[in-house]
Tab-separated table of C-alpha atoms and ligand atoms in Angstrom:
chain	number	residue	atom	x	y	z
A	938	MET	CA	92.734	19.982	-13.925
A	939	ALA	CA	96.034	19.613	-12.161
A	940	PHE	CA	98.736	22.065	-13.132
A	941	GLU	CA	101.721	20.690	-15.032
A	942	LEU	CA	105.073	22.284	-15.820
A	943	PRO	CA	105.406	22.505	-19.612
A	944	ALA	CA	108.810	21.892	-21.187
A	945	LEU	CA	110.577	25.013	-22.439
A	946	PRO	CA	109.816	25.373	-26.170
A	947	TYR	CA	113.576	25.828	-26.927
A	948	ALA	CA	116.913	24.795	-25.469
A	949	TYR	CA	118.059	26.464	-22.236
A	950	ASP	CA	120.853	28.250	-24.088
A	951	ALA	CA	118.726	29.216	-27.121
A	952	LEU	CA	118.120	32.833	-26.089
A	953	GLY	CA	121.852	33.538	-25.918
A	954	GLU	CA	123.092	36.681	-24.230
A	955	PHE	CA	119.563	38.113	-23.914
A	956	MET	CA	118.438	35.490	-21.376
A	957	SER	CA	121.029	33.008	-20.173
A	958	ALA	CA	120.690	29.271	-19.622
A	959	GLU	CA	121.316	29.935	-15.915
A	960	THR	CA	118.347	32.324	-15.747
A	961	LEU	CA	116.095	29.884	-17.622
A	962	GLU	CA	117.165	26.957	-15.431
A	963	PHE	CA	116.303	28.836	-12.237
A	964	HIS	CA	113.225	30.561	-13.636
A	965	HIS	CA	111.627	27.560	-15.345
A	966	ASP	CA	112.887	24.610	-13.280
A	967	LYS	CA	112.685	26.234	-9.824
A	968	HIS	CA	110.320	29.234	-9.844
A	969	HIS	CA	107.697	27.985	-12.296
A	970	GLN	CA	107.912	24.470	-10.814
A	971	ALA	CA	107.197	25.930	-7.352
A	972	TYR	CA	104.036	27.665	-8.644
A	973	VAL	CA	102.899	24.333	-10.124
A	974	THR	CA	103.661	22.322	-6.985
A	975	ASN	CA	102.137	24.833	-4.558
A	976	GLY	CA	99.215	25.563	-6.886
A	977	ASN	CA	98.288	21.882	-7.029
A	978	LYS	CA	98.329	21.621	-3.214
A	979	LEU	CA	96.050	24.663	-2.946
A	980	LEU	CA	93.782	23.604	-5.823
A	981	ASP	CA	93.020	20.342	-4.034
A	982	GLY	CA	89.841	20.936	-2.029
A	983	SER	CA	89.309	24.478	-3.369
A	984	GLY	CA	86.131	23.604	-5.271
A	985	LEU	CA	87.758	24.798	-8.535
A	986	GLU	CA	89.477	21.502	-9.438
A	987	GLY	CA	87.489	20.844	-12.627
A	988	LYS	CA	87.884	24.343	-14.084
A	989	SER	CA	90.170	25.633	-16.825
A	990	LEU	CA	93.323	27.457	-15.744
A	991	GLU	CA	91.804	30.775	-16.894
A	992	ASP	CA	88.670	30.196	-14.802
A	993	ILE	CA	90.716	29.147	-11.767
A	994	VAL	CA	92.634	32.439	-12.039
A	995	ARG	CA	89.452	34.527	-12.430
A	996	GLU	CA	87.431	32.714	-9.776
A	997	SER	CA	90.133	32.546	-7.093
A	998	HIS	CA	90.874	36.289	-7.445
A	999	GLY	CA	89.911	38.132	-4.261
A	1000	LYS	CA	88.734	34.900	-2.632
A	1001	ASN	CA	91.643	32.487	-2.272
A	1002	ALA	CA	94.880	34.470	-2.293
A	1003	GLY	CA	97.250	31.507	-2.077
A	1004	LEU	CA	95.649	29.660	-4.958
A	1005	PHE	CA	95.299	32.854	-6.991
A	1006	ASN	CA	98.978	33.775	-6.646
A	1007	ASN	CA	100.187	30.343	-7.768
A	1008	ALA	CA	97.562	29.759	-10.491
A	1009	GLY	CA	98.113	33.298	-11.818
A	1010	GLN	CA	101.860	32.790	-11.975
A	1011	HIS	CA	101.399	29.375	-13.610
A	1012	TYR	CA	99.201	30.951	-16.313
A	1013	ASN	CA	101.632	33.863	-16.754
A	1014	HIS	CA	104.682	31.598	-17.124
A	1015	VAL	CA	103.020	29.042	-19.444
A	1016	HIS	CA	102.641	31.955	-21.872
A	1017	PHE	CA	105.899	33.716	-20.969
A	1018	TRP	CA	108.047	30.871	-22.338
A	1019	ASN	CA	106.090	31.098	-25.614
A	1020	TRP	CA	106.261	34.886	-25.722
A	1021	MET	CA	109.985	34.468	-26.386
A	1022	LYS	CA	111.970	32.752	-29.122
A	1023	PRO	CA	115.527	32.771	-30.451
A	1024	ASN	CA	116.052	35.655	-32.918
A	1025	GLY	CA	112.726	37.206	-31.957
A	1026	GLY	CA	111.743	40.781	-31.183
A	1027	GLY	CA	112.026	43.861	-33.344
A	1028	ASP	CA	109.368	45.710	-35.276
A	1029	LYS	CA	108.518	43.183	-38.026
A	1030	LEU	CA	105.035	42.234	-36.863
A	1031	PRO	CA	102.429	40.065	-38.594
A	1032	GLY	CA	99.988	42.252	-40.567
A	1033	ASP	CA	96.871	42.311	-38.392
A	1034	LEU	CA	98.837	42.780	-35.176
A	1035	ALA	CA	100.795	45.665	-36.720
A	1036	SER	CA	97.658	47.423	-37.943
A	1037	ARG	CA	95.883	46.986	-34.591
A	1038	ILE	CA	98.908	48.463	-32.786
A	1039	ASP	CA	98.796	51.373	-35.239
A	1040	SER	CA	95.069	52.025	-34.817
A	1041	ASP	CA	94.685	51.362	-31.067
A	1042	LEU	CA	98.066	52.368	-29.649
A	1043	GLY	CA	99.459	55.062	-31.935
A	1044	GLY	CA	102.009	52.954	-33.793
A	1045	PHE	CA	104.800	50.530	-32.926
A	1046	ALA	CA	107.290	53.095	-31.565
A	1047	LYS	CA	104.729	54.468	-29.112
A	1048	PHE	CA	103.634	50.957	-28.105
A	1049	ARG	CA	107.265	49.926	-27.508
A	1050	ALA	CA	107.906	52.976	-25.318
A	1051	ASP	CA	104.640	52.566	-23.385
A	1052	PHE	CA	105.179	48.814	-22.823
A	1053	ILE	CA	108.748	49.334	-21.565
A	1054	ASN	CA	107.578	52.222	-19.385
A	1055	ALA	CA	104.833	50.054	-17.875
A	1056	GLY	CA	107.463	47.465	-16.922
A	1057	MET	CA	109.856	50.085	-15.550
A	1058	THR	CA	107.195	51.775	-13.422
A	1059	GLN	CA	105.721	48.585	-11.965
A	1060	PHE	CA	106.968	49.102	-8.395
A	1061	GLY	CA	108.314	45.802	-7.076
A	1062	SER	CA	107.403	42.461	-8.600
A	1063	GLY	CA	104.883	42.172	-11.411
A	1064	TRP	CA	104.280	42.153	-15.137
A	1065	CYS	CA	103.698	44.554	-18.026
A	1066	TRP	CA	101.161	43.586	-20.664
A	1067	LEU	CA	99.622	44.042	-24.051
A	1068	ALA	CA	96.000	42.938	-23.678
A	1069	VAL	CA	92.678	43.053	-25.509
A	1070	LYS	CA	89.915	44.758	-23.547
A	1071	ASN	CA	86.476	45.458	-25.032
A	1072	GLY	CA	87.862	44.750	-28.489
A	1073	LYS	CA	90.777	47.199	-28.211
A	1074	LEU	CA	94.472	46.737	-27.464
A	1075	GLU	CA	95.731	48.224	-24.189
A	1076	VAL	CA	99.089	48.393	-22.409
A	1077	MET	CA	98.746	47.459	-18.731
A	1078	LYS	CA	100.835	46.563	-15.690
A	1079	THR	CA	99.978	44.387	-12.703
A	1080	ALA	CA	101.581	43.500	-9.366
A	1081	ASN	CA	102.882	40.097	-8.296
A	1082	GLY	CA	100.946	37.214	-9.916
A	1083	GLU	CA	98.048	39.275	-11.222
A	1084	ASN	CA	97.279	39.509	-14.910
A	1085	PRO	CA	94.713	41.173	-17.208
A	1086	LEU	CA	92.263	38.249	-16.868
A	1087	VAL	CA	91.147	39.699	-13.513
A	1088	SER	CA	90.110	42.985	-15.126
A	1089	GLY	CA	88.087	41.345	-17.886
A	1090	ALA	CA	90.860	41.573	-20.489
A	1091	THR	CA	92.779	38.935	-22.447
A	1092	PRO	CA	96.582	39.150	-22.296
A	1093	ILE	CA	98.357	38.605	-25.617
A	1094	LEU	CA	101.902	39.606	-24.504
A	1095	GLY	CA	103.439	39.886	-21.061
A	1096	CYS	CA	106.918	40.500	-19.710
A	1097	ASP	CA	107.911	39.227	-16.275
A	1098	VAL	CA	109.575	42.018	-14.283
A	1099	TRP	CA	110.145	40.015	-11.098
A	1100	GLU	CA	113.863	40.231	-10.297
A	1101	HIS	CA	114.210	36.446	-10.817
A	1102	SER	CA	113.578	37.095	-14.518
A	1103	TYR	CA	116.543	39.420	-15.071
A	1104	TYR	CA	118.859	39.751	-12.078
A	1105	ILE	CA	121.411	37.123	-13.200
A	1106	ASP	CA	121.822	38.684	-16.662
A	1107	TYR	CA	121.080	42.376	-16.096
A	1108	ARG	CA	121.540	42.820	-12.308
A	1109	ASN	CA	119.351	45.782	-11.309
A	1110	ALA	CA	119.028	47.217	-14.853
A	1111	ARG	CA	115.351	46.492	-15.450
A	1112	PRO	CA	115.083	49.036	-18.344
A	1113	LYS	CA	117.953	47.320	-20.232
A	1114	TYR	CA	116.231	43.945	-19.763
A	1115	LEU	CA	112.909	45.286	-21.058
A	1116	GLU	CA	114.541	46.880	-24.108
A	1117	ALA	CA	116.493	43.713	-24.925
A	1118	TRP	CA	113.343	41.642	-24.422
A	1119	VAL	CA	111.192	43.663	-26.836
A	1120	ASP	CA	113.973	44.116	-29.386
A	1121	ASN	CA	115.414	40.574	-29.427
A	1122	LEU	CA	113.161	37.995	-27.818
A	1123	VAL	CA	109.432	38.558	-28.456
A	1124	ASN	CA	107.709	35.833	-30.468
A	1125	TRP	CA	105.352	38.072	-32.453
A	1126	ASP	CA	103.755	35.095	-34.221
A	1127	TYR	CA	102.511	33.790	-30.866
A	1128	VAL	CA	101.203	37.267	-29.978
A	1129	ALA	CA	99.347	37.397	-33.315
A	1130	GLU	CA	97.898	33.948	-32.652
A	1131	LEU	CA	96.547	35.057	-29.243
A	1132	LEU	CA	95.160	38.260	-30.785
A	1133	GLU	CA	93.272	36.247	-33.344
A	1134	ALA	CA	91.895	33.908	-30.656
A	1135	ALA	CA	90.792	36.913	-28.562
A	1136	SER	CA	89.047	38.677	-31.454
J	2652	MN3	MN1	108.750	34.631	-13.190
């Protein structure tokens, strides 16, 4: 199926000081649109045209770098917009998600620190993740357009640490961006929904 740019699920200025309208306009309208446009050009004739987005990501990995980079980033950003919401973040998590973070990751405070650390220590462009692998939650990080799908895991939360995601609002302060993101933006209901689907 051809890739399509989804509309943002909130207004451009809905995330306030934590992610500005200017960042969202560039990030969604220019960067994500470019992954869609270039991905569609590379999908055409690849032999993967009829596949789901997830399968295109998995099956192009290691075989068709151009398609993989754009399809991976399309998948990552489709979810990224939904991983945020106005007045999100914090430590009030839906019940099952909270108990799984307690049992698999040593509690919310440890998860928060490990997730932020994964984003801070991703050298260069990439993502930090909360994913389900073999039935257990794991914190991961990946470079560029990669995501946990390529290591047999299902991502349920991911933060974009490419500079285009934070440089307008936070300049070079990636740790401040990650802290603000977890504490004020995460849509935990969407994370819980993906956890349930992955279980
Ligand atoms: Mn991005």
